[in-house]
Amino acid sequence: MPDTTPHQSATRQRAVKAVIPAAGLATRFLPATKAVPKELLPVVDRPVLQYIVEEAAAAGIRDILLVTGRGKTSMVDHFDRRPDLEARLTEKGDTKRLEAIKRPAELAEIYTCRQAEPLGLGHAVSYGESHVGPEPFAVLLGDEFCDETEPLLPAMLDLQAQTGGIVLAFIEVDPEETNRYGIAAVEPSDITVDAGETVKVTALVEKPKPEDAPSNLAIVGRYVLPAEIFDAIRRIGPGAGGEIQLTDAMALLLSEGTPVHGIVYRGTRYDTGMPLGYLQTVVQLAVKRDDLGPAFSQWLTQFVEKDLRG
C-alpha cells in the first residue's frame, strides 16, 4: 500500500532542538561508572557524549537539553570552557590540543535538567517539555552514534518536516534479539531519502518475544517527535519493566492517527551501551585515525595472530 501522507515541507518547521536522556545508572559498566558517567567514557580521546553532540550539531541542531541524574554534573563541565587549561596550552604553543579542548564549548548551547530517578525513556523525555515548547524536536540516546561519513539525523529531520508526526530510526536485527528493542510493523513508503529505505509504521510493540514480533525492524536511539508526545507520555502507564516507555507513548499517538515513518539505516552505527559494543567502537574508530590507525592496526593484527596461535 503506497504512503499517502502529504509531503508539504513548506508548511512545517524542521526541528532545531534536541533532548539527550543521560540519567541512567550504567550498571553494566560498574565500578567504572560509580564516579564517571558512562556518557563520558573515552572513545580514543573524545567522550561518547561529544560524538553525539557533534552529530546533532552537524545536522543543524545547536540547542541541546541534557537530562542528567545524580553524580553526572561532569557531563556539563565537559562542554564548558577551561581558561586555565587554555592558557597553559597557549603558553606551550600546543594549538592542536587547544583547539580540541575549546571545540566542545563551540558545538552547541547545552542546557540541563535533572531526572530525580530513572523511570524509563518516556519519563526522561518528558523532562524536555518546557524546554522544547510546541515544536518538533529530536531525541538522541546517550550511548550510540552514527559514523560522521554516513549521517542519519539530517534525513530524519527533513523527513519529519515533510510528513509531520513521528520519525524513527530502524536497524534490522536477528529474530532472537527482538525482546531487547521496540519493534515496528511497517508497510512500504514512496518517500525517498539519502540515508536509507523509508517505511510507514502501522504498529509499535515494546520488547516483544521473537514469536510475537511483527518484524525484525528495531527502533534505535534516534527519534524526531512532535510536541504532542508529552501529553501521550502523561496518558500512558508503566509498561515493560515497570517503566514509562517512549514506545508506548508513540504507539498511543499512532493509534490516534499521528503519522509515523521510519528510516531503515544500513550505515555504520556505534553502540557503546554495553562493554562489548564499547570496546568494538574504540577499536573501529582508533584504526580509522590517521595518527593512530597504522601503528594500532599493525599491533592489533599481531596480537590477534599471536592469540590464535595460542
XYZ file of C-alpha atoms in Angstrom:
310
model
C 0.000 0.000 0.000
C 1.609 3.321 -1.015
C 2.290 6.012 1.544
C -0.383 8.689 1.179
C 0.946 11.037 3.838
C 1.043 14.574 2.389
C 4.544 15.845 1.619
C 4.204 19.547 2.343
C 7.643 20.614 3.524
C 6.815 24.314 3.272
C 4.126 24.038 5.942
C 6.248 22.516 8.711
C 9.252 23.633 10.672
C 12.386 21.494 10.790
C 13.285 20.558 14.361
C 16.068 22.709 15.803
C 16.286 21.368 19.369
C 17.324 18.034 20.818
C 16.933 16.157 24.094
C 19.631 13.711 25.209
C 18.457 11.443 28.055
C 21.554 10.672 30.131
C 20.381 9.894 33.655
C 20.813 6.119 33.662
C 22.889 4.262 36.248
C 25.018 2.384 33.671
C 25.230 -0.711 35.871
C 26.831 -2.750 33.076
C 29.977 -0.624 33.418
C 30.343 -0.716 37.201
C 32.565 0.005 39.035
C 33.903 2.491 36.429
C 30.593 4.365 36.284
C 30.298 4.737 40.036
C 32.105 8.072 39.675
C 32.393 8.634 35.902
C 29.227 8.933 33.793
C 29.045 6.307 31.063
C 28.496 9.119 28.576
C 31.995 10.445 29.363
C 33.848 7.183 28.831
C 36.510 7.958 26.226
C 36.430 6.658 22.677
C 40.130 7.210 21.947
C 40.342 10.865 23.074
C 36.754 12.109 22.956
C 33.927 11.031 25.270
C 30.924 9.255 23.833
C 28.702 12.248 24.575
C 30.834 14.581 22.462
C 30.393 12.346 19.413
C 26.624 12.567 19.930
C 26.583 16.345 20.320
C 28.797 16.624 17.232
C 26.278 14.509 15.321
C 23.459 16.832 16.375
C 25.449 19.966 15.526
C 26.336 18.599 12.086
C 22.594 18.175 11.446
C 21.925 21.822 12.300
C 20.800 21.331 15.910
C 22.558 23.787 18.218
C 20.137 23.771 21.197
C 20.511 20.647 23.333
C 18.965 19.650 26.660
C 20.837 17.033 28.690
C 18.552 15.137 31.058
C 21.028 14.197 33.774
C 20.965 12.395 37.086
C 22.727 12.418 40.416
C 26.519 12.462 40.121
C 26.568 13.470 36.458
C 27.422 17.166 36.592
C 30.767 16.431 34.937
C 28.902 15.947 31.654
C 28.033 19.631 31.678
C 31.585 20.543 32.682
C 32.920 18.864 29.556
C 31.073 21.402 27.393
C 32.283 24.377 29.423
C 35.421 26.445 28.837
C 38.658 25.850 30.821
C 40.536 29.178 30.732
C 43.347 27.830 32.919
C 43.996 24.863 30.662
C 43.621 27.012 27.561
C 46.221 29.449 28.934
C 48.677 26.641 29.639
C 48.312 25.194 26.135
C 48.651 28.676 24.635
C 51.897 29.180 26.529
C 53.207 25.867 25.210
C 52.145 26.698 21.661
C 50.081 23.492 21.527
C 47.463 24.781 19.107
C 46.152 21.324 18.172
C 45.146 20.417 21.722
C 43.978 23.978 22.379
C 41.506 23.728 19.517
C 40.429 20.293 20.733
C 39.524 21.421 24.259
C 37.725 24.545 23.008
C 35.651 22.621 20.470
C 33.074 21.108 22.892
C 32.008 24.580 24.090
C 31.563 25.734 20.499
C 29.363 22.890 19.266
C 26.003 23.903 20.732
C 24.177 25.631 23.551
C 23.957 22.989 26.287
C 21.141 23.135 28.841
C 20.449 20.669 31.643
C 17.758 19.396 33.935
C 17.886 16.581 36.460
C 15.689 13.488 36.434
C 15.077 12.562 40.061
C 15.231 8.830 39.340
C 15.425 6.833 36.105
C 11.891 5.578 35.425
C 12.163 4.797 31.717
C 12.938 6.581 28.480
C 9.474 8.105 28.213
C 9.831 9.564 31.686
C 13.221 11.051 30.789
C 11.917 12.604 27.559
C 9.028 14.198 29.465
C 11.536 16.453 31.222
C 12.102 18.254 27.924
C 8.570 19.663 27.624
C 9.198 23.151 28.964
C 12.441 23.448 27.031
C 11.331 22.397 23.548
C 7.896 24.021 23.666
C 5.314 23.353 20.932
C 7.746 22.488 18.123
C 9.095 19.112 16.962
C 12.394 18.010 18.450
C 14.978 15.270 18.202
C 15.849 12.702 20.847
C 19.356 11.231 20.772
C 20.190 8.432 23.163
C 23.435 8.959 25.030
C 25.226 5.720 24.197
C 25.127 5.396 20.406
C 26.020 7.444 17.365
C 26.380 7.165 13.605
C 29.627 7.419 11.696
C 30.123 11.011 10.603
C 30.610 9.899 6.990
C 27.192 8.171 6.956
C 24.818 10.601 8.688
C 21.250 9.658 9.532
C 19.856 12.546 11.598
C 19.667 15.151 8.767
C 17.467 12.826 6.704
C 15.241 12.159 9.720
C 14.788 15.894 10.356
C 13.984 16.537 6.697
C 11.523 13.638 6.576
C 9.691 14.844 9.669
C 9.451 18.341 8.172
C 7.714 16.748 5.164
C 5.393 14.319 6.903
C 4.891 15.716 10.396
C 4.278 13.241 13.171
C 6.991 10.877 14.330
C 10.118 9.740 12.505
C 12.114 6.785 13.824
C 15.438 5.130 13.057
C 15.411 1.369 12.466
C 18.008 -1.316 12.124
C 17.421 -4.927 11.148
C 18.068 -7.370 13.994
C 18.131 -11.132 14.329
C 14.731 -12.541 15.382
C 16.053 -13.701 18.754
C 17.017 -10.107 19.598
C 13.552 -8.553 19.297
C 12.966 -8.741 23.056
C 15.687 -6.101 23.522
C 14.047 -3.412 21.372
C 10.880 -1.640 20.358
C 9.763 -3.396 17.170
C 7.640 -1.991 14.334
C 5.133 -3.367 11.871
C 5.572 -1.467 8.598
C 4.394 -1.048 5.045
C 6.223 0.478 2.067
C 6.626 4.225 1.655
C 7.275 6.037 -1.614
C 9.261 8.812 0.102
C 12.967 8.726 -0.732
C 15.859 9.889 1.441
C 19.627 9.556 1.138
C 20.201 7.738 4.428
C 18.224 4.546 3.755
C 14.890 2.974 2.921
C 11.799 4.712 4.294
C 8.770 2.865 5.662
C 5.390 3.792 7.072
C 4.803 2.377 10.554
C 1.489 0.663 11.284
C 2.165 -0.695 14.788
C 4.764 -0.490 17.576
C 5.471 -3.109 20.236
C 7.940 -2.736 23.106
C 10.359 -5.681 23.541
C 8.201 -8.472 22.108
C 9.163 -12.130 22.282
C 10.540 -13.371 18.948
C 7.359 -15.297 18.203
C 5.261 -12.174 18.807
C 7.417 -9.664 16.890
C 5.703 -8.108 13.833
C 9.048 -7.678 12.011
C 12.787 -7.562 12.613
C 12.916 -3.745 12.417
C 14.149 -2.432 15.753
C 13.944 1.169 16.946
C 17.366 2.553 17.779
C 18.457 5.718 19.507
C 17.343 8.491 17.153
C 13.824 9.939 17.171
C 12.164 13.062 15.807
C 8.984 13.719 17.752
C 6.111 16.200 17.753
C 5.305 18.127 20.914
C 2.145 16.006 21.306
C 4.364 13.234 22.663
C 4.404 14.915 26.076
C 0.658 14.586 26.537
C 0.829 10.981 25.351
C 3.508 10.216 27.965
C 1.207 11.604 30.653
C -1.610 9.336 29.464
C 0.238 6.021 29.485
C 1.020 3.891 32.493
C 4.110 1.837 33.275
C 4.953 -0.642 30.546
C 7.730 -3.185 30.030
C 9.955 -3.432 33.087
C 7.530 -1.278 35.077
C 8.899 1.835 33.357
C 7.322 4.679 31.374
C 8.175 3.553 27.859
C 8.536 6.035 25.000
C 7.447 3.298 22.596
C 4.087 3.037 24.388
C 3.517 6.797 24.082
C 4.366 6.715 20.369
C 2.042 3.736 19.890
C -0.751 5.728 21.540
C -0.257 8.634 19.124
C -0.126 6.205 16.207
C -3.461 4.673 17.269
C -4.966 8.166 17.320
C -3.895 8.957 13.762
C -0.447 10.560 14.128
C 1.675 9.545 11.117
C 4.771 7.526 11.967
C 7.577 6.952 9.479
C 10.957 5.345 9.775
C 14.278 5.113 8.007
C 15.949 1.702 7.850
C 19.569 2.625 8.475
C 22.268 0.420 6.988
C 25.230 2.687 7.643
C 27.788 2.345 10.417
C 26.319 2.703 13.884
C 28.393 2.612 17.041
C 26.653 1.226 20.139
C 28.544 1.883 23.365
C 25.718 0.839 25.665
C 27.373 -2.458 26.638
C 31.043 -3.255 27.294
C 31.487 -5.342 24.134
C 29.987 -2.665 21.890
C 32.046 -0.002 23.639
C 35.281 -1.895 23.059
C 34.361 -2.528 19.423
C 33.685 1.182 18.948
C 37.052 2.146 20.412
C 38.851 -0.261 18.088
C 36.858 0.734 14.988
C 37.464 4.442 15.452
C 41.080 4.031 16.532
C 42.020 2.166 13.338
C 40.438 4.957 11.262
C 42.647 7.638 12.825
C 45.470 8.928 10.630
C 47.691 9.457 13.650
C 46.978 6.137 15.389
C 45.485 3.812 12.800
C 48.563 2.410 11.022
C 50.537 1.563 14.171
C 47.469 0.378 16.105
C 46.259 -1.801 13.223
C 49.681 -3.414 12.943
C 49.790 -4.127 16.677
C 46.205 -5.422 16.677
C 46.921 -7.803 13.808
C 49.984 -9.160 15.575
C 48.067 -9.506 18.830
C 45.225 -11.462 17.211
C 47.593 -13.719 15.268
C 49.529 -14.464 18.448
C 46.308 -15.196 20.318
C 45.141 -17.588 17.580
C 48.439 -19.454 17.723
C 47.907 -19.866 21.448
